[in-house]
mmCIF file of C-alpha atoms in Angstrom:
data_model
loop_
_atom_site.group_PDB
_atom_site.id
_atom_site.type_symbol
_atom_site.label_atom_id
_atom_site.label_comp_id
_atom_site.label_asym_id
_atom_site.label_seq_id
_atom_site.Cartn_x
_atom_site.Cartn_y
_atom_site.Cartn_z
ATOM 1 C CA MET A 170 130.819 82.411 150.239
ATOM 2 C CA LYS A 171 129.373 81.732 153.679
ATOM 3 C CA ILE A 172 127.550 78.476 154.471
ATOM 4 C CA ASN A 173 124.388 79.078 156.485
ATOM 5 C CA ARG A 174 122.327 76.031 155.459
ATOM 6 C CA LEU A 175 123.263 72.514 156.564
ATOM 7 C CA ASP A 176 121.985 69.031 155.795
ATOM 8 C CA SER A 177 122.740 67.847 159.317
ATOM 9 C CA VAL A 178 124.610 68.460 162.545
ATOM 10 C CA MET A 179 125.811 65.326 164.323
ATOM 11 C CA LEU A 180 126.118 66.033 168.039
ATOM 12 C CA GLU A 181 127.786 63.444 170.241
ATOM 13 C CA LEU A 182 126.253 63.562 173.709
ATOM 14 C CA THR A 183 128.729 61.018 175.053
ATOM 15 C CA ASP A 184 131.301 58.482 173.897
ATOM 16 C CA PHE A 185 130.498 56.154 176.789
ATOM 17 C CA CYS A 186 128.500 53.043 175.946
ATOM 18 C CA ASN A 187 126.745 50.476 178.120
ATOM 19 C CA LEU A 188 127.533 47.646 175.686
ATOM 20 C CA SER A 189 130.642 46.091 174.178
ATOM 21 C CA CYS A 190 129.858 44.931 170.640
ATOM 22 C CA PRO A 191 132.428 43.077 168.510
ATOM 23 C CA MET A 192 131.700 45.111 165.359
ATOM 24 C CA CYS A 193 132.037 48.503 167.043
ATOM 25 C CA ASP A 194 135.298 50.461 166.900
ATOM 26 C CA GLN A 195 134.325 52.375 170.011
ATOM 27 C CA SER A 196 133.920 49.402 172.343
ATOM 28 C CA GLY A 197 134.680 45.939 170.966
ATOM 29 C CA HIS A 198 137.578 44.322 172.810
ATOM 30 C CA ARG A 199 138.141 47.510 174.802
ATOM 31 C CA GLY A 200 135.361 46.542 177.193
ATOM 32 C CA ILE A 201 132.312 48.254 178.604
ATOM 33 C CA ASN A 202 132.746 51.795 179.921
ATOM 34 C CA THR A 203 136.502 51.843 179.470
ATOM 35 C CA THR A 204 137.797 55.340 180.099
ATOM 36 C CA ARG A 205 139.771 55.797 176.877
ATOM 37 C CA SER A 206 137.775 56.951 173.877
ATOM 38 C CA ILE A 207 138.434 56.089 170.253
ATOM 39 C CA HIS A 208 138.798 59.863 169.869
ATOM 40 C CA GLY A 209 142.050 59.736 171.842
ATOM 41 C CA TYR A 210 140.948 61.516 175.006
ATOM 42 C CA PRO A 211 139.160 60.339 178.191
ATOM 43 C CA LYS A 212 135.493 59.566 177.609
ATOM 44 C CA ARG A 213 133.049 62.187 178.746
ATOM 45 C CA PHE A 214 129.519 63.559 178.683
ATOM 46 C CA ILE A 215 129.082 66.797 176.806
ATOM 47 C CA ASN A 216 128.222 69.729 179.052
ATOM 48 C CA LYS A 217 124.557 70.677 178.660
ATOM 49 C CA SER A 218 125.494 74.363 178.853
ATOM 50 C CA LEU A 219 127.615 73.845 175.737
ATOM 51 C CA ILE A 220 124.570 72.386 173.974
ATOM 52 C CA SER A 221 122.500 75.420 174.994
ATOM 53 C CA LYS A 222 125.204 77.699 173.599
ATOM 54 C CA LEU A 223 125.267 75.711 170.355
ATOM 55 C CA LEU A 224 121.492 75.857 169.926
ATOM 56 C CA GLU A 225 121.396 79.591 170.570
ATOM 57 C CA ASN A 226 124.155 80.179 168.044
ATOM 58 C CA ILE A 227 122.351 78.032 165.489
ATOM 59 C CA LYS A 228 119.214 80.155 165.842
ATOM 60 C CA THR A 229 121.237 83.300 165.278
ATOM 61 C CA ASP A 230 123.650 82.201 162.542
ATOM 62 C CA PHE A 231 121.967 79.586 160.348
ATOM 63 C CA LYS A 232 118.943 79.833 158.089
ATOM 64 C CA ARG A 233 118.170 76.114 157.938
ATOM 65 C CA ILE A 234 119.452 72.799 159.310
ATOM 66 C CA ASP A 235 117.547 69.791 158.032
ATOM 67 C CA ASN A 236 118.450 67.439 160.860
ATOM 68 C CA ILE A 237 120.226 67.251 164.207
ATOM 69 C CA ALA A 238 121.549 63.772 165.053
ATOM 70 C CA LEU A 239 121.905 63.261 168.802
ATOM 71 C CA PHE A 240 124.575 60.569 168.739
ATOM 72 C CA TRP A 241 127.920 59.490 167.349
ATOM 73 C CA GLN A 242 130.225 57.034 169.089
ATOM 74 C CA GLY A 243 128.378 56.383 172.341
ATOM 75 C CA GLU A 244 124.967 55.559 173.792
ATOM 76 C CA SER A 245 123.289 58.946 174.097
ATOM 77 C CA LEU A 246 120.697 57.830 176.637
ATOM 78 C CA MET A 247 123.506 57.319 179.170
ATOM 79 C CA HIS A 248 123.958 61.089 179.469
ATOM 80 C CA PRO A 249 122.748 62.039 182.970
ATOM 81 C CA ASP A 250 120.855 65.015 181.500
ATOM 82 C CA PHE A 251 119.556 63.231 178.409
ATOM 83 C CA THR A 252 115.856 63.933 178.978
ATOM 84 C CA GLU A 253 116.529 67.627 179.617
ATOM 85 C CA ILE A 254 118.710 67.851 176.493
ATOM 86 C CA LEU A 255 116.117 66.020 174.399
ATOM 87 C CA GLU A 256 113.313 68.294 175.575
ATOM 88 C CA ARG A 257 115.400 71.379 174.793
ATOM 89 C CA VAL A 258 116.244 70.151 171.274
ATOM 90 C CA LEU A 259 112.637 69.233 170.493
ATOM 91 C CA GLU A 260 111.461 72.578 171.837
ATOM 92 C CA ASP A 261 113.905 74.343 169.521
ATOM 93 C CA ILE A 262 112.740 72.286 166.541
ATOM 94 C CA GLY A 263 109.152 73.214 167.270
ATOM 95 C CA SER A 264 109.738 76.908 167.905
ATOM 96 C CA ASN A 265 112.615 78.447 165.955
ATOM 97 C CA LYS A 266 112.045 76.668 162.614
ATOM 98 C CA VAL A 267 115.792 76.531 161.841
ATOM 99 C CA ILE A 268 116.309 72.872 162.789
ATOM 100 C CA LYS A 269 113.689 70.786 160.979
ATOM 101 C CA SER A 270 114.027 67.287 162.447
ATOM 102 C CA PHE A 271 116.026 64.969 164.710
ATOM 103 C CA LEU A 272 117.695 61.569 164.481
ATOM 104 C CA LEU A 273 118.538 59.203 167.327
ATOM 105 C CA HIS A 274 120.376 55.865 167.366
ATOM 106 C CA THR A 275 120.058 53.806 170.542
ATOM 107 C CA ASN A 276 120.365 50.245 171.804
ATOM 108 C CA ALA A 277 117.061 50.841 173.683
ATOM 109 C CA ILE A 278 118.287 49.542 177.056
ATOM 110 C CA LEU A 279 117.531 52.881 178.734
ATOM 111 C CA MET A 280 114.455 53.716 176.622
ATOM 112 C CA ASP A 281 112.138 54.168 179.604
ATOM 113 C CA LYS A 282 108.579 55.507 179.771
ATOM 114 C CA LYS A 283 109.654 59.131 180.246
ATOM 115 C CA ILE A 284 111.949 59.120 177.209
ATOM 116 C CA ARG A 285 109.301 57.373 175.100
ATOM 117 C CA ASN A 286 106.774 60.040 175.996
ATOM 118 C CA ILE A 287 109.147 62.871 175.121
ATOM 119 C CA LEU A 288 110.109 61.346 171.754
ATOM 120 C CA LEU A 289 106.490 60.718 170.852
ATOM 121 C CA GLN A 290 104.896 63.888 172.173
ATOM 122 C CA GLN A 291 104.574 65.448 168.727
ATOM 123 C CA GLU A 292 104.849 64.695 165.022
ATOM 124 C CA ILE A 293 108.152 66.074 163.692
ATOM 125 C CA LYS A 294 108.394 65.269 160.003
ATOM 126 C CA GLY A 295 111.680 63.827 158.771
ATOM 127 C CA SER A 296 112.668 62.563 162.217
ATOM 128 C CA ALA A 297 113.736 58.986 162.967
ATOM 129 C CA VAL A 298 114.710 56.683 165.822
ATOM 130 C CA HIS A 299 116.973 53.709 165.081
ATOM 131 C CA PHE A 300 116.927 50.739 167.444
ATOM 132 C CA SER A 301 120.032 48.532 167.243
ATOM 133 C CA ILE A 302 118.795 44.983 167.904
ATOM 134 C CA ASP A 303 120.590 42.473 165.611
ATOM 135 C CA SER A 304 118.890 39.312 166.838
ATOM 136 C CA SER A 305 115.596 37.633 167.636
ATOM 137 C CA CYS A 306 116.693 35.744 170.755
ATOM 138 C CA SER A 307 118.750 36.306 173.884
ATOM 139 C CA SER A 308 121.411 33.687 173.049
ATOM 140 C CA ILE A 309 122.546 35.498 169.888
ATOM 141 C CA TYR A 310 121.902 38.936 171.359
ATOM 142 C CA ASN A 311 124.276 38.188 174.234
ATOM 143 C CA ILE A 312 127.054 37.310 171.787
ATOM 144 C CA ILE A 313 126.682 40.546 169.813
ATOM 145 C CA ARG A 314 125.303 43.097 172.257
ATOM 146 C CA ARG A 315 127.511 42.142 175.181
ATOM 147 C CA GLY A 316 126.400 43.612 178.478
ATOM 148 C CA GLY A 317 122.782 44.130 177.441
ATOM 149 C CA ASP A 318 119.514 42.497 178.461
ATOM 150 C CA PHE A 319 117.490 41.204 175.522
ATOM 151 C CA SER A 320 114.170 41.039 177.372
ATOM 152 C CA ILE A 321 114.481 44.679 178.481
ATOM 153 C CA VAL A 322 115.384 45.820 174.960
ATOM 154 C CA GLN A 323 112.536 43.864 173.414
ATOM 155 C CA ASN A 324 110.007 45.198 175.910
ATOM 156 C CA ASN A 325 111.189 48.823 175.597
ATOM 157 C CA ILE A 326 110.887 48.748 171.822
ATOM 158 C CA LYS A 327 107.463 47.131 171.936
ATOM 159 C CA GLU A 328 106.216 49.745 174.382
ATOM 160 C CA PHE A 329 107.627 52.491 172.173
ATOM 161 C CA LEU A 330 105.817 51.091 169.122
ATOM 162 C CA LYS A 331 102.538 50.593 170.966
ATOM 163 C CA LEU A 332 102.629 54.166 172.243
ATOM 164 C CA LYS A 333 103.444 55.438 168.767
ATOM 165 C CA LYS A 334 100.510 53.498 167.351
ATOM 166 C CA SER A 335 98.149 54.784 170.048
ATOM 167 C CA ARG A 336 99.094 58.358 169.156
ATOM 168 C CA ASN A 337 98.733 57.690 165.432
ATOM 169 C CA LEU A 338 102.198 59.042 164.619
ATOM 170 C CA PHE A 339 104.137 58.462 161.400
ATOM 171 C CA HIS A 340 107.262 60.236 162.635
ATOM 172 C CA PRO A 341 109.705 59.623 164.077
ATOM 173 C CA VAL A 342 110.126 56.776 161.615
ATOM 174 C CA THR A 343 111.296 53.775 163.633
ATOM 175 C CA ASN A 344 114.024 51.553 162.199
ATOM 176 C CA LEU A 345 114.398 48.071 163.686
ATOM 177 C CA GLN A 346 117.995 47.407 162.721
ATOM 178 C CA PHE A 347 119.617 44.053 162.050
ATOM 179 C CA ILE A 348 123.314 44.314 161.113
ATOM 180 C CA VAL A 349 124.168 41.139 159.220
ATOM 181 C CA MET A 350 127.315 39.376 160.478
ATOM 182 C CA LYS A 351 128.535 35.833 160.883
ATOM 183 C CA GLU A 352 127.201 35.640 164.458
ATOM 184 C CA ASN A 353 123.578 36.272 163.438
ATOM 185 C CA GLU A 354 123.160 35.511 159.722
ATOM 186 C CA ASN A 355 121.081 32.411 160.464
ATOM 187 C CA ASP A 356 118.803 34.419 162.732
ATOM 188 C CA ALA A 357 117.737 37.030 160.161
ATOM 189 C CA LEU A 358 114.573 35.242 159.033
ATOM 190 C CA LYS A 359 113.410 34.747 162.626
ATOM 191 C CA PHE A 360 114.082 38.443 163.284
ATOM 192 C CA TYR A 361 111.976 39.425 160.285
ATOM 193 C CA ARG A 362 109.124 37.094 161.261
ATOM 194 C CA TYR A 363 109.149 38.192 164.897
ATOM 195 C CA TRP A 364 108.816 41.901 164.206
ATOM 196 C CA LYS A 365 106.485 41.370 161.239
ATOM 197 C CA ASN A 366 104.113 39.417 163.477
ATOM 198 C CA PHE A 367 104.272 41.980 166.277
ATOM 199 C CA LEU A 368 103.665 44.940 163.959
ATOM 200 C CA GLU A 369 100.719 43.193 162.319
ATOM 201 C CA GLU A 370 99.390 42.313 165.763
ATOM 202 C CA ILE A 371 99.224 45.999 166.742
ATOM 203 C CA ASN A 372 98.054 46.952 163.230
ATOM 204 C CA MET A 373 101.124 49.079 162.490
ATOM 205 C CA ASP A 374 102.176 49.759 158.899
ATOM 206 C CA TYR A 375 105.773 48.811 158.139
ATOM 207 C CA SER A 376 108.300 48.417 155.361
ATOM 208 C CA VAL A 377 111.252 46.064 154.883
ATOM 209 C CA SER A 378 114.455 47.494 153.482
ATOM 210 C CA SER A 379 118.184 47.060 152.912
ATOM 211 C CA ASP A 380 118.556 50.834 152.833
ATOM 212 C CA ILE A 381 117.626 53.635 155.209
ATOM 213 C CA VAL A 382 114.158 54.931 154.385
ATOM 214 C CA TYR A 383 112.244 57.663 156.166
ATOM 215 C CA ASN A 384 109.002 58.213 154.284
ATOM 216 C CA VAL A 385 107.670 54.805 153.227
ATOM 217 C CA ALA A 386 106.086 53.617 156.485
ATOM 218 C CA PRO A 387 106.172 54.541 160.184
ATOM 219 C CA VAL A 388 108.314 51.469 160.929
ATOM 220 C CA CYS A 389 111.054 49.797 158.898
ATOM 221 C CA ILE A 390 112.576 46.366 159.450
ATOM 222 C CA TYR A 391 116.057 47.247 158.290
ATOM 223 C CA PHE A 392 118.765 44.775 157.252
ATOM 224 C CA ARG A 393 122.119 46.515 157.154
ATOM 225 C CA LYS A 394 125.510 45.455 155.805
ATOM 226 C CA LEU A 395 128.342 45.322 158.334
ATOM 227 C CA GLY A 396 130.803 48.099 157.508
ATOM 228 C CA THR A 397 131.068 50.338 154.479
ATOM 229 C CA GLY A 398 134.798 50.615 153.837
ATOM 230 C CA PRO A 399 137.121 48.624 151.571
ATOM 231 C CA GLU A 400 138.429 46.709 154.586
ATOM 232 C CA THR A 401 135.109 44.893 155.023
ATOM 233 C CA LYS A 402 135.590 41.209 154.315
ATOM 234 C CA SER A 403 134.034 39.837 151.141
ATOM 235 C CA GLU A 404 132.647 36.763 152.917
ATOM 236 C CA ILE A 405 130.604 39.028 155.170
ATOM 237 C CA HIS A 406 129.159 40.743 152.121
ATOM 238 C CA CYS A 407 128.353 37.331 150.663
ATOM 239 C CA SER A 408 126.425 36.445 153.836
ATOM 240 C CA TYR A 409 124.569 39.742 153.548
ATOM 241 C CA ASP A 410 123.509 38.968 149.982
ATOM 242 C CA ASN A 411 122.292 35.534 151.062
ATOM 243 C CA VAL A 412 120.296 37.018 153.929
ATOM 244 C CA LEU A 413 118.622 39.538 151.627
ATOM 245 C CA GLN A 414 117.645 36.783 149.226
ATOM 246 C CA ILE A 415 116.082 34.783 152.060
ATOM 247 C CA ILE A 416 114.114 37.780 153.362
ATOM 248 C CA GLU A 417 113.119 38.668 149.823
ATOM 249 C CA MET A 418 111.708 35.186 149.219
ATOM 250 C CA GLU A 419 109.790 35.303 152.493
ATOM 251 C CA SER A 420 108.418 38.834 152.180
ATOM 252 C CA GLY A 421 108.040 39.175 148.425
ATOM 253 C CA ILE A 422 109.800 42.555 148.659
ATOM 254 C CA ASP A 423 112.659 43.434 146.311
ATOM 255 C CA LEU A 424 115.717 43.998 148.502
ATOM 256 C CA THR A 425 118.652 42.857 146.399
ATOM 257 C CA SER A 426 118.347 45.127 143.362
ATOM 258 C CA LYS A 427 118.491 48.284 145.476
ATOM 259 C CA LYS A 428 120.585 47.121 148.409
ATOM 260 C CA ASN A 429 122.554 49.868 150.090
ATOM 261 C CA SER A 430 121.878 52.222 147.213
ATOM 262 C CA ILE A 431 123.407 55.597 147.926
ATOM 263 C CA GLU A 432 121.893 58.614 146.281
ATOM 264 C CA ILE A 433 124.879 60.794 145.439
ATOM 265 C CA ASN A 434 123.955 64.274 144.339
ATOM 266 C CA ILE A 435 127.058 65.994 143.033
ATOM 267 C CA ASP A 436 127.429 69.520 144.308
ATOM 268 C CA LYS A 437 127.756 71.374 141.001
ATOM 269 C CA GLU A 438 129.286 74.465 142.515
ATOM 270 C CA ASN A 439 131.930 72.617 144.493
ATOM 271 C CA GLU A 440 132.343 69.697 142.072
ATOM 272 C CA VAL A 441 132.510 67.140 144.835
ATOM 273 C CA ALA A 442 130.183 64.237 145.556
ATOM 274 C CA CYS A 443 130.820 64.085 149.297
ATOM 275 C CA LYS A 444 128.794 66.890 150.833
ATOM 276 C CA SER A 445 129.837 66.260 154.448
ATOM 277 C CA ALA A 446 132.680 68.757 154.351
ATOM 278 C CA TRP A 447 130.261 71.407 153.132
ATOM 279 C CA TYR A 448 126.966 70.611 154.822
ATOM 280 C CA SER A 449 127.332 68.061 157.660
ATOM 281 C CA PRO A 450 129.507 69.022 160.639
ATOM 282 C CA VAL A 451 130.164 66.489 163.390
ATOM 283 C CA ILE A 452 130.692 67.653 166.986
ATOM 284 C CA SER A 453 132.395 65.371 169.512
ATOM 285 C CA SER A 454 131.539 65.218 173.212
ATOM 286 C CA ASN A 455 134.435 67.568 174.002
ATOM 287 C CA GLY A 456 133.228 70.177 171.499
ATOM 288 C CA ILE A 457 135.662 69.457 168.666
ATOM 289 C CA VAL A 458 134.189 69.970 165.193
ATOM 290 C CA THR A 459 135.154 67.653 162.333
ATOM 291 C CA ALA A 460 133.739 67.336 158.829
ATOM 292 C CA CYS A 461 133.244 63.566 158.727
ATOM 293 C CA CYS A 462 131.551 60.952 160.911
ATOM 294 C CA LEU A 463 134.289 58.481 159.897
ATOM 295 C CA ASP A 464 136.952 60.734 161.413
ATOM 296 C CA MET A 465 136.967 58.850 164.719
ATOM 297 C CA LYS A 466 140.375 60.184 165.780
ATOM 298 C CA LEU A 467 139.372 63.790 165.087
ATOM 299 C CA ASP A 468 142.244 64.352 162.681
ATOM 300 C CA TYR A 469 140.129 66.856 160.746
ATOM 301 C CA LEU A 470 140.080 69.292 163.642
ATOM 302 C CA LEU A 471 138.338 72.434 162.405
ATOM 303 C CA GLY A 472 137.735 74.080 165.777
ATOM 304 C CA ASN A 473 135.918 73.741 169.091
ATOM 305 C CA ILE A 474 132.480 75.129 169.938
ATOM 306 C CA GLU A 475 133.749 75.923 173.432
ATOM 307 C CA ASN A 476 135.850 78.673 171.853
ATOM 308 C CA ASP A 477 133.980 79.714 168.693
ATOM 309 C CA THR A 478 130.503 79.389 167.242
ATOM 310 C CA LEU A 479 129.730 76.555 164.836
ATOM 311 C CA TYR A 480 129.127 79.125 162.111
ATOM 312 C CA GLU A 481 132.557 80.688 162.651
ATOM 313 C CA ILE A 482 134.251 77.284 162.631
ATOM 314 C CA TRP A 483 132.367 76.034 159.578
ATOM 315 C CA ASN A 484 133.213 79.147 157.598
ATOM 316 C CA SER A 485 136.787 79.498 158.856
ATOM 317 C CA GLU A 486 139.918 79.575 156.722
ATOM 318 C CA THR A 487 140.828 76.114 158.066
ATOM 319 C CA ALA A 488 137.484 74.650 156.977
ATOM 320 C CA TRP A 489 137.715 76.151 153.488
ATOM 321 C CA GLN A 490 141.304 74.965 153.079
ATOM 322 C CA PHE A 491 140.171 71.455 154.011
ATOM 323 C CA ARG A 492 137.496 71.578 151.302
ATOM 324 C CA LYS A 493 140.057 72.742 148.773
ATOM 325 C CA ASN A 494 142.327 69.846 149.731
ATOM 326 C CA ILE A 495 139.482 67.382 149.156
ATOM 327 C CA LYS A 496 138.791 68.848 145.737
ATOM 328 C CA LYS A 497 142.470 68.516 144.762
ATOM 329 C CA ARG A 498 142.382 64.780 145.621
ATOM 330 C CA LYS A 499 146.116 64.692 146.036
ATOM 331 C CA TYR A 500 147.250 62.706 149.037
ATOM 332 C CA ASN A 501 150.622 62.025 150.606
ATOM 333 C CA GLN A 502 150.224 58.323 151.336
ATOM 334 C CA SER A 503 153.321 58.313 153.546
ATOM 335 C CA GLY A 504 152.002 61.226 155.608
ATOM 336 C CA ILE A 505 149.438 61.344 158.389
ATOM 337 C CA ASN A 506 145.734 62.009 158.082
ATOM 338 C CA SER A 507 145.033 65.696 158.680
ATOM 339 C CA VAL A 508 143.206 68.750 157.376
ATOM 340 C CA ASP A 509 146.155 69.387 155.068
ATOM 341 C CA ASN A 510 146.433 65.750 153.966
ATOM 342 C CA PRO A 511 142.957 64.134 154.113
ATOM 343 C CA LEU A 512 144.049 60.505 153.686
ATOM 344 C CA LEU A 513 140.796 59.244 155.165
ATOM 345 C CA CYS A 514 139.062 60.624 152.080
ATOM 346 C CA SER A 515 141.361 58.880 149.595
ATOM 347 C CA ASN A 516 139.531 55.532 149.743
ATOM 348 C CA CYS A 517 136.069 56.765 150.659
ATOM 349 C CA LYS A 518 133.218 55.502 148.473
ATOM 350 C CA PHE A 519 131.284 58.724 149.026
ATOM 351 C CA LEU A 520 133.972 60.806 147.306
ATOM 352 C CA ILE A 521 133.993 60.160 143.566
#
């Protein structure tokens, strides 16, 4: 069996970030623009020629890729060739029909007029842009998004939304993200009211959700739980539930009954609920391919697109052995996380 259809390809343009946020494994206490990546090698920007090679190989080798995500552990807009890369990816989506849509997460600090125009130059169904905001005022923003400028972020997002409205675009769906944590839990209602009022002012349809949605409205005010793993503290989850109840009472929208619902479609053929190892490769800024976006240390090293094509790596003996090891669900708890001993998978809620 050869895999030639993918749900997504996550492509890390850089692991540098212009912020230092307390909830982020990549920055946090390590400081802004520190040279050592969470991946274990010096931070870098992916070479644009490597991206061109990847896109050409995708056109040749794959029949369909639903989505290309232009981010992972860093702020993608920091890449010195970001606009050129973005234009190339969007051109490929529009012309070769293999890649169907794109996804971008950004803190919006560098979301200038040129980037806004490129992102909103055409309607690409299934695409989305996530803005990480987390507060309604500069005082709280400065605690969470350390190193940023709240007024710049706020203005860039507003200009993006106004341009989107003027062009009558549904996609890319725009998610205004608020990650609930102890630093901002009392600011959630103000955040909701602020963006609700602005969106109504420009006559933009919107939804409010505790889950990622792409087809309900062109904009979503999105309240997200901090963390997804078993290590997440229960008191944080309690705060999240309280916030959802408050927003629910204000908006009249049911958020709590479907919060963070995860649609798990079991792959009948492979008898595994987690489809990442089969259909969602992740490529780091140095070209390493892993099968999971939670594999920050790149322990699941399947290959490198500098040396082989993504298709070759994804269908290699190493990749298939890794999938077999997941299906066995036998882990050496005293060993190290690796392709042969996927410990990271042992406590993952996506693998049932």
